[in-house]
PDB file of C-alpha atoms in Angstrom:
ATOM      1  CA  MET A   1      11.728  17.519 -28.784  1.00 39.00           C
ATOM      2  CA  SER A   2      14.631  15.737 -27.132  1.00 40.00           C
ATOM      3  CA  PHE A   3      13.321  12.513 -28.628  1.00 44.00           C
ATOM      4  CA  LEU A   4      14.867  13.503 -31.928  1.00 46.00           C
ATOM      5  CA  SER A   5      18.303  14.218 -30.583  1.00 46.00           C
ATOM      6  CA  GLY A   6      19.402  10.597 -30.930  1.00 51.00           C
ATOM      7  CA  LEU A   7      17.940   8.338 -33.535  1.00 55.00           C
ATOM      8  CA  GLY A   8      16.125  11.070 -35.423  1.00 60.00           C
ATOM      9  CA  ASP A   9      19.268  13.049 -36.152  1.00 68.00           C
ATOM     10  CA  LEU A  10      20.949   9.958 -37.428  1.00 73.00           C
ATOM     11  CA  VAL A  11      17.957   8.940 -39.505  1.00 74.00           C
ATOM     12  CA  SER A  12      17.667  12.311 -41.206  1.00 74.00           C
ATOM     13  CA  ASN A  13      21.355  12.403 -41.978  1.00 82.00           C
ATOM     14  CA  VAL A  14      21.144   8.939 -43.544  1.00 83.00           C
ATOM     15  CA  VAL A  15      18.091  10.020 -45.564  1.00 83.00           C
ATOM     16  CA  SER A  16      19.933  13.126 -46.710  1.00 85.00           C
ATOM     17  CA  LEU A  17      22.999  11.168 -47.855  1.00 87.00           C
ATOM     18  CA  ALA A  18      20.977   8.378 -49.472  1.00 87.00           C
ATOM     19  CA  VAL A  19      18.685  10.695 -51.436  1.00 88.00           C
ATOM     20  CA  THR A  20      21.724  12.729 -52.552  1.00 89.00           C
ATOM     21  CA  ALA A  21      23.412   9.538 -53.733  1.00 88.00           C
ATOM     22  CA  TYR A  22      20.341   8.261 -55.567  1.00 87.00           C
ATOM     23  CA  THR A  23      19.351  11.513 -57.229  1.00 88.00           C
ATOM     24  CA  GLY A  24      22.708  13.253 -57.613  1.00 90.00           C
ATOM     25  CA  ASN A  25      21.076  16.392 -56.192  1.00 91.00           C
ATOM     26  CA  PRO A  26      22.542  17.491 -52.825  1.00 91.00           C
ATOM     27  CA  MET A  27      19.876  20.161 -52.392  1.00 92.00           C
ATOM     28  CA  LEU A  28      17.134  17.576 -52.733  1.00 92.00           C
ATOM     29  CA  GLY A  29      19.014  15.289 -50.343  1.00 91.00           C
ATOM     30  CA  GLN A  30      19.352  18.022 -47.777  1.00 90.00           C
ATOM     31  CA  LEU A  31      15.685  18.897 -48.017  1.00 93.00           C
ATOM     32  CA  ALA A  32      14.631  15.236 -47.807  1.00 92.00           C
ATOM     33  CA  GLY A  33      16.614  14.801 -44.610  1.00 91.00           C
ATOM     34  CA  GLY A  34      15.119  17.973 -43.212  1.00 92.00           C
ATOM     35  CA  LEU A  35      11.585  16.890 -44.050  1.00 94.00           C
ATOM     36  CA  VAL A  36      12.000  13.483 -42.400  1.00 94.00           C
ATOM     37  CA  GLY A  37      13.717  14.954 -39.320  1.00 92.00           C
ATOM     38  CA  SER A  38      11.043  17.546 -38.884  1.00 94.00           C
ATOM     39  CA  LEU A  39       8.144  15.180 -39.516  1.00 95.00           C
ATOM     40  CA  LEU A  40       9.457  12.664 -37.020  1.00 94.00           C
ATOM     41  CA  GLY A  41      10.388  15.358 -34.503  1.00 92.00           C
ATOM     42  CA  GLU A  42       7.000  17.045 -34.626  1.00 93.00           C
ATOM     43  CA  SER A  43       5.178  13.745 -34.330  1.00 93.00           C
ATOM     44  CA  GLY A  44       6.898  13.191 -30.981  1.00 90.00           C
ATOM     45  CA  GLY A  45       7.926  10.064 -29.167  1.00 90.00           C
ATOM     46  CA  SER A  46       5.340   7.406 -28.319  1.00 90.00           C
ATOM     47  CA  GLY A  47       6.781   6.689 -24.885  1.00 91.00           C
ATOM     48  CA  ASN A  48       7.807   3.233 -26.075  1.00 92.00           C
ATOM     49  CA  ALA A  49      11.447   3.114 -27.190  1.00 92.00           C
ATOM     50  CA  ALA A  50      11.008  -0.138 -29.101  1.00 92.00           C
ATOM     51  CA  PHE A  51       8.116   1.309 -31.067  1.00 96.00           C
ATOM     52  CA  ASP A  52       9.966   4.570 -31.837  1.00 94.00           C
ATOM     53  CA  SER A  53      13.064   2.777 -33.010  1.00 92.00           C
ATOM     54  CA  VAL A  54      11.194   0.505 -35.445  1.00 95.00           C
ATOM     55  CA  PHE A  55       8.823   3.244 -36.558  1.00 96.00           C
ATOM     56  CA  ASN A  56      11.488   5.884 -37.242  1.00 93.00           C
ATOM     57  CA  GLY A  57      13.724   3.556 -39.215  1.00 92.00           C
ATOM     58  CA  ALA A  58      10.919   2.029 -41.298  1.00 95.00           C
ATOM     59  CA  PHE A  59       9.141   5.317 -41.951  1.00 96.00           C
ATOM     60  CA  SER A  60      12.392   6.981 -43.080  1.00 93.00           C
ATOM     61  CA  ASN A  61      13.211   4.027 -45.273  1.00 93.00           C
ATOM     62  CA  GLY A  62       9.896   4.275 -47.075  1.00 95.00           C
ATOM     63  CA  PHE A  63      10.213   8.045 -47.415  1.00 94.00           C
ATOM     64  CA  LEU A  64      13.701   7.968 -48.885  1.00 90.00           C
ATOM     65  CA  ASN A  65      12.759   5.158 -51.246  1.00 91.00           C
ATOM     66  CA  ALA A  66       9.904   7.250 -52.604  1.00 93.00           C
ATOM     67  CA  LEU A  67      12.012  10.374 -52.946  1.00 87.00           C
ATOM     68  CA  GLY A  68      15.050   8.617 -54.286  1.00 79.00           C
ATOM     69  CA  SER A  69      13.281   6.500 -56.865  1.00 71.00           C
TER      70      SER A  69
ATOM     71  CA  MET B   1      41.475  19.183 -71.224  1.00 43.00           C
ATOM     72  CA  ASN B   2      39.069  20.685 -68.795  1.00 45.00           C
ATOM     73  CA  LYS B   3      39.256  17.882 -66.310  1.00 46.00           C
ATOM     74  CA  ARG B   4      40.374  19.876 -63.355  1.00 47.00           C
ATOM     75  CA  PRO B   5      39.002  18.212 -60.196  1.00 46.00           C
ATOM     76  CA  ALA B   6      37.202  20.468 -57.732  1.00 45.00           C
ATOM     77  CA  PRO B   7      39.585  21.686 -55.035  1.00 47.00           C
ATOM     78  CA  ARG B   8      39.248  19.748 -51.831  1.00 44.00           C
ATOM     79  CA  PRO B   9      41.041  20.048 -48.550  1.00 44.00           C
ATOM     80  CA  PRO B  10      43.475  17.214 -47.953  1.00 43.00           C
ATOM     81  CA  GLY B  11      41.714  14.064 -46.801  1.00 41.00           C
ATOM     82  CA  ARG B  12      38.348  14.996 -48.328  1.00 41.00           C
ATOM     83  CA  ASP B  13      38.772  12.824 -51.367  1.00 44.00           C
ATOM     84  CA  PRO B  14      36.013  10.187 -51.084  1.00 42.00           C
ATOM     85  CA  GLU B  15      38.440   7.449 -51.992  1.00 43.00           C
ATOM     86  CA  GLN B  16      40.787   8.369 -49.181  1.00 43.00           C
ATOM     87  CA  ARG B  17      38.038   9.066 -46.720  1.00 41.00           C
ATOM     88  CA  GLN B  18      36.896   5.569 -45.946  1.00 41.00           C
ATOM     89  CA  PRO B  19      39.985   4.184 -44.311  1.00 39.00           C
ATOM     90  CA  GLN B  20      40.539   7.445 -42.468  1.00 39.00           C
ATOM     91  CA  GLU B  21      37.030   7.429 -41.119  1.00 40.00           C
ATOM     92  CA  MET B  22      37.274   3.826 -40.108  1.00 39.00           C
ATOM     93  CA  ASN B  23      40.363   4.594 -38.068  1.00 42.00           C
ATOM     94  CA  ALA B  24      38.769   7.631 -36.562  1.00 37.00           C
ATOM     95  CA  THR B  25      35.609   5.733 -35.709  1.00 39.00           C
ATOM     96  CA  ASP B  26      37.561   3.036 -33.993  1.00 42.00           C
ATOM     97  CA  ALA B  27      39.011   5.587 -31.672  1.00 40.00           C
ATOM     98  CA  ALA B  28      35.803   7.629 -31.231  1.00 39.00           C
ATOM     99  CA  PRO B  29      32.654   6.853 -29.242  1.00 42.00           C
ATOM    100  CA  PRO B  30      30.313   4.565 -31.210  1.00 41.00           C
ATOM    101  CA  VAL B  31      27.881   7.145 -32.543  1.00 39.00           C
ATOM    102  CA  ARG B  32      27.437   5.805 -36.061  1.00 36.00           C
ATOM    103  CA  THR B  33      25.104   2.857 -35.913  1.00 35.00           C
ATOM    104  CA  VAL B  34      22.978   3.035 -39.009  1.00 37.00           C
ATOM    105  CA  GLU B  35      22.435  -0.623 -39.758  1.00 40.00           C
ATOM    106  CA  PRO B  36      18.761  -0.696 -40.698  1.00 44.00           C
ATOM    107  CA  LEU B  37      18.809   2.049 -43.328  1.00 46.00           C
ATOM    108  CA  ALA B  38      22.364   1.574 -44.513  1.00 38.00           C
ATOM    109  CA  SER B  39      22.021  -2.155 -44.969  1.00 41.00           C
ATOM    110  CA  MET B  40      18.837  -1.779 -46.990  1.00 40.00           C
ATOM    111  CA  HIS B  41      20.279   0.974 -49.132  1.00 38.00           C
ATOM    112  CA  PRO B  42      23.874   0.469 -50.082  1.00 37.00           C
ATOM    113  CA  ALA B  43      24.914   3.709 -51.712  1.00 37.00           C
ATOM    114  CA  PRO B  44      25.338   3.173 -55.440  1.00 37.00           C
ATOM    115  CA  HIS B  45      27.781   6.055 -55.949  1.00 35.00           C
ATOM    116  CA  PRO B  46      30.215   7.139 -53.268  1.00 34.00           C
ATOM    117  CA  ALA B  47      30.980  10.480 -54.879  1.00 34.00           C
ATOM    118  CA  PRO B  48      28.377  13.182 -54.214  1.00 34.00           C
ATOM    119  CA  PHE B  49      28.881  13.541 -50.496  1.00 35.00           C
ATOM    120  CA  ASP B  50      31.098  16.583 -50.556  1.00 38.00           C
ATOM    121  CA  ALA B  51      28.192  18.805 -51.502  1.00 39.00           C
ATOM    122  CA  PRO B  52      26.794  19.733 -48.079  1.00 44.00           C
ATOM    123  CA  GLN B  53      29.889  21.868 -47.439  1.00 44.00           C
ATOM    124  CA  ASP B  54      27.825  25.014 -47.805  1.00 46.00           C
ATOM    125  CA  ALA B  55      24.746  23.542 -46.182  1.00 46.00           C
ATOM    126  CA  PRO B  56      23.646  24.266 -42.625  1.00 44.00           C
ATOM    127  CA  ALA B  57      24.879  21.569 -40.269  1.00 52.00           C
ATOM    128  CA  ALA B  58      21.833  21.374 -38.030  1.00 69.00           C
ATOM    129  CA  VAL B  59      19.238  18.728 -38.734  1.00 77.00           C
ATOM    130  CA  PRO B  60      15.696  20.085 -38.575  1.00 86.00           C
ATOM    131  CA  ALA B  61      13.744  18.574 -35.718  1.00 88.00           C
ATOM    132  CA  THR B  62      10.774  20.946 -35.767  1.00 93.00           C
ATOM    133  CA  ARG B  63       8.655  22.831 -38.269  1.00 96.00           C
ATOM    134  CA  ALA B  64      10.521  26.018 -37.324  1.00 95.00           C
ATOM    135  CA  ASP B  65      13.822  24.350 -38.159  1.00 93.00           C
ATOM    136  CA  LEU B  66      12.431  23.287 -41.496  1.00 95.00           C
ATOM    137  CA  VAL B  67      11.288  26.844 -42.225  1.00 96.00           C
ATOM    138  CA  GLY B  68      14.880  27.957 -41.530  1.00 95.00           C
ATOM    139  CA  MET B  69      16.206  25.340 -43.943  1.00 94.00           C
ATOM    140  CA  LEU B  70      13.758  26.437 -46.662  1.00 96.00           C
ATOM    141  CA  ASP B  71      14.748  30.078 -46.138  1.00 95.00           C
ATOM    142  CA  ASP B  72      18.348  29.051 -46.610  1.00 94.00           C
ATOM    143  CA  LEU B  73      17.468  27.137 -49.808  1.00 94.00           C
ATOM    144  CA  ARG B  74      15.614  30.192 -51.061  1.00 95.00           C
ATOM    145  CA  GLN B  75      18.628  32.414 -50.456  1.00 94.00           C
ATOM    146  CA  ARG B  76      20.737  29.932 -52.404  1.00 92.00           C
ATOM    147  CA  GLY B  77      18.283  30.078 -55.282  1.00 90.00           C
ATOM    148  CA  GLY B  78      16.873  26.562 -54.864  1.00 90.00           C
ATOM    149  CA  VAL B  79      13.270  27.562 -54.253  1.00 94.00           C
ATOM    150  CA  ASP B  80      11.205  30.708 -54.552  1.00 95.00           C
ATOM    151  CA  VAL B  81       8.581  32.074 -52.150  1.00 96.00           C
ATOM    152  CA  ALA B  82       5.746  30.202 -53.825  1.00 96.00           C
ATOM    153  CA  ASP B  83       7.675  26.919 -53.739  1.00 96.00           C
ATOM    154  CA  GLU B  84       8.441  27.416 -50.075  1.00 96.00           C
ATOM    155  CA  ALA B  85       4.773  28.022 -49.261  1.00 97.00           C
ATOM    156  CA  ALA B  86       3.699  24.985 -51.281  1.00 97.00           C
ATOM    157  CA  ILE B  87       6.263  22.749 -49.530  1.00 97.00           C
ATOM    158  CA  LEU B  88       5.098  23.949 -46.107  1.00 98.00           C
ATOM    159  CA  ARG B  89       1.437  23.384 -47.013  1.00 98.00           C
ATOM    160  CA  GLU B  90       2.179  19.839 -48.071  1.00 98.00           C
ATOM    161  CA  TYR B  91       4.396  19.339 -45.036  1.00 98.00           C
ATOM    162  CA  ASP B  92       1.596  20.448 -42.712  1.00 98.00           C
ATOM    163  CA  ALA B  93      -0.836  18.005 -44.316  1.00 98.00           C
ATOM    164  CA  LEU B  94       1.696  15.178 -44.009  1.00 98.00           C
ATOM    165  CA  ALA B  95       2.524  16.046 -40.396  1.00 98.00           C
ATOM    166  CA  GLY B  96      -1.167  15.940 -39.425  1.00 97.00           C
ATOM    167  CA  GLU B  97      -1.634  12.616 -41.099  1.00 98.00           C
ATOM    168  CA  LEU B  98       1.552  11.256 -39.553  1.00 98.00           C
ATOM    169  CA  ARG B  99       0.440  12.145 -36.037  1.00 97.00           C
ATOM    170  CA  GLN B 100      -2.887  10.338 -36.521  1.00 97.00           C
ATOM    171  CA  GLU B 101      -1.356   7.284 -38.169  1.00 98.00           C
ATOM    172  CA  LYS B 102       1.375   7.045 -35.593  1.00 97.00           C
ATOM    173  CA  ALA B 103      -1.173   7.002 -32.756  1.00 96.00           C
ATOM    174  CA  ARG B 104      -3.148   4.312 -34.574  1.00 97.00           C
ATOM    175  CA  LEU B 105      -0.012   2.223 -35.171  1.00 98.00           C
ATOM    176  CA  ALA B 106       1.104   2.625 -31.542  1.00 97.00           C
ATOM    177  CA  ALA B 107      -2.214   1.199 -30.345  1.00 97.00           C
ATOM    178  CA  GLY B 108      -1.947  -1.668 -32.858  1.00 97.00           C
ATOM    179  CA  PHE B 109       1.622  -2.331 -31.795  1.00 97.00           C
ATOM    180  CA  GLN B 110       0.612  -2.623 -28.142  1.00 96.00           C
ATOM    181  CA  GLU B 111      -2.183  -5.065 -28.989  1.00 97.00           C
ATOM    182  CA  ARG B 112       0.118  -7.239 -31.081  1.00 97.00           C
ATOM    183  CA  LEU B 113       2.888  -7.060 -28.515  1.00 96.00           C
ATOM    184  CA  ALA B 114       0.583  -8.545 -25.900  1.00 97.00           C
ATOM    185  CA  ARG B 115      -0.988 -11.063 -28.237  1.00 98.00           C
ATOM    186  CA  ASP B 116       1.807 -12.146 -30.623  1.00 98.00           C
ATOM    187  CA  GLY B 117       5.088 -11.136 -28.967  1.00 97.00           C
ATOM    188  CA  GLU B 118       7.758  -8.575 -29.839  1.00 96.00           C
ATOM    189  CA  ASP B 119       9.108 -10.085 -33.056  1.00 97.00           C
ATOM    190  CA  ASP B 120       5.720 -10.289 -34.750  1.00 98.00           C
ATOM    191  CA  ALA B 121       4.637  -6.909 -33.466  1.00 98.00           C
ATOM    192  CA  SER B 122       7.855  -5.290 -34.694  1.00 97.00           C
ATOM    193  CA  ALA B 123       7.598  -6.942 -38.119  1.00 98.00           C
ATOM    194  CA  TRP B 124       4.017  -5.738 -38.491  1.00 98.00           C
ATOM    195  CA  LEU B 125       4.993  -2.221 -37.407  1.00 98.00           C
ATOM    196  CA  ALA B 126       7.986  -2.089 -39.763  1.00 98.00           C
ATOM    197  CA  GLY B 127       5.794  -2.957 -42.741  1.00 98.00           C
ATOM    198  CA  ALA B 128       3.075  -0.478 -41.818  1.00 98.00           C
ATOM    199  CA  ALA B 129       5.516   2.361 -41.041  1.00 98.00           C
ATOM    200  CA  GLU B 130       7.482   1.809 -44.243  1.00 97.00           C
ATOM    201  CA  ALA B 131       4.258   1.897 -46.299  1.00 98.00           C
ATOM    202  CA  LEU B 132       3.277   5.113 -44.562  1.00 98.00           C
ATOM    203  CA  GLY B 133       6.698   6.662 -45.242  1.00 97.00           C
ATOM    204  CA  ARG B 134       6.535   5.621 -48.864  1.00 97.00           C
ATOM    205  CA  ARG B 135       3.067   7.147 -49.322  1.00 98.00           C
ATOM    206  CA  GLN B 136       4.141  10.395 -47.717  1.00 98.00           C
ATOM    207  CA  GLY B 137       7.444  10.458 -49.638  1.00 97.00           C
ATOM    208  CA  GLU B 138       5.569   9.963 -52.930  1.00 97.00           C
ATOM    209  CA  ARG B 139       3.248  12.831 -52.180  1.00 97.00           C
ATOM    210  CA  MET B 140       6.195  15.084 -51.419  1.00 96.00           C
ATOM    211  CA  ARG B 141       8.060  13.877 -54.479  1.00 95.00           C
ATOM    212  CA  ARG B 142       5.178  14.835 -56.757  1.00 95.00           C
ATOM    213  CA  LEU B 143       5.445  18.361 -55.437  1.00 96.00           C
ATOM    214  CA  LEU B 144       9.246  18.587 -55.461  1.00 95.00           C
ATOM    215  CA  GLN B 145       9.380  17.360 -59.049  1.00 93.00           C
ATOM    216  CA  THR B 146       7.735  20.598 -60.103  1.00 94.00           C
ATOM    217  CA  ILE B 147      10.684  22.627 -58.717  1.00 94.00           C
ATOM    218  CA  PRO B 148      13.593  22.613 -61.194  1.00 92.00           C
ATOM    219  CA  ALA B 149      16.391  22.961 -58.642  1.00 91.00           C
ATOM    220  CA  LEU B 150      15.048  19.947 -56.736  1.00 90.00           C
ATOM    221  CA  ALA B 151      14.783  17.571 -59.662  1.00 82.00           C
ATOM    222  CA  PRO B 152      17.131  14.596 -59.754  1.00 79.00           C
ATOM    223  CA  SER B 153      20.292  15.282 -61.781  1.00 74.00           C
ATOM    224  CA  GLN B 154      20.380  13.896 -65.278  1.00 50.00           C
ATOM    225  CA  SER B 155      23.014  11.191 -65.268  1.00 49.00           C
TER     226      SER B 155
END
């Protein structure tokens, strides 16, 4: 899954930090980042870098908003 | 009286960290470009980021990585075996749905790209992908809320 080595890593770290900040629970933040990273990694790249970039950022944003709210 | 701050190595104080990191980033390769998420979610509290000290550094990129992370959380007392199984069941359902939805959105994106151009196609995709992420995050949140160690802190 080399697709995740760039943007995906970054995205899951941001999710982890943001959820930790919103909830005050580092364990939840860590798990949230892991869930997003794994979901995006397992879903694979589409072959279109523009699509992947928009999709990964927006999907992660929605996910962290739901978990952090 | 009991206001002893947690011991931190020098330079780990969040209030000192920012300028240091900015200097370091100036000198380092530009790896930290997080504009989309960071700009939409300015962190309300700068403090809690020293917690992952005892967390594994690797970011899960596969289901197997996630299983490893859950095992680690179990060893640290965050989840029990039943919680771990429930999280993985929900994860598997979400991953299946995500694959299907992503394929559908990729086809829609290509259509719109050809018909409406990149800006419109990207705006449509961003809205659809965020809604999907929110739906999936809410489903996972409902499950995680049932696990005491994963509940938001009372503040």
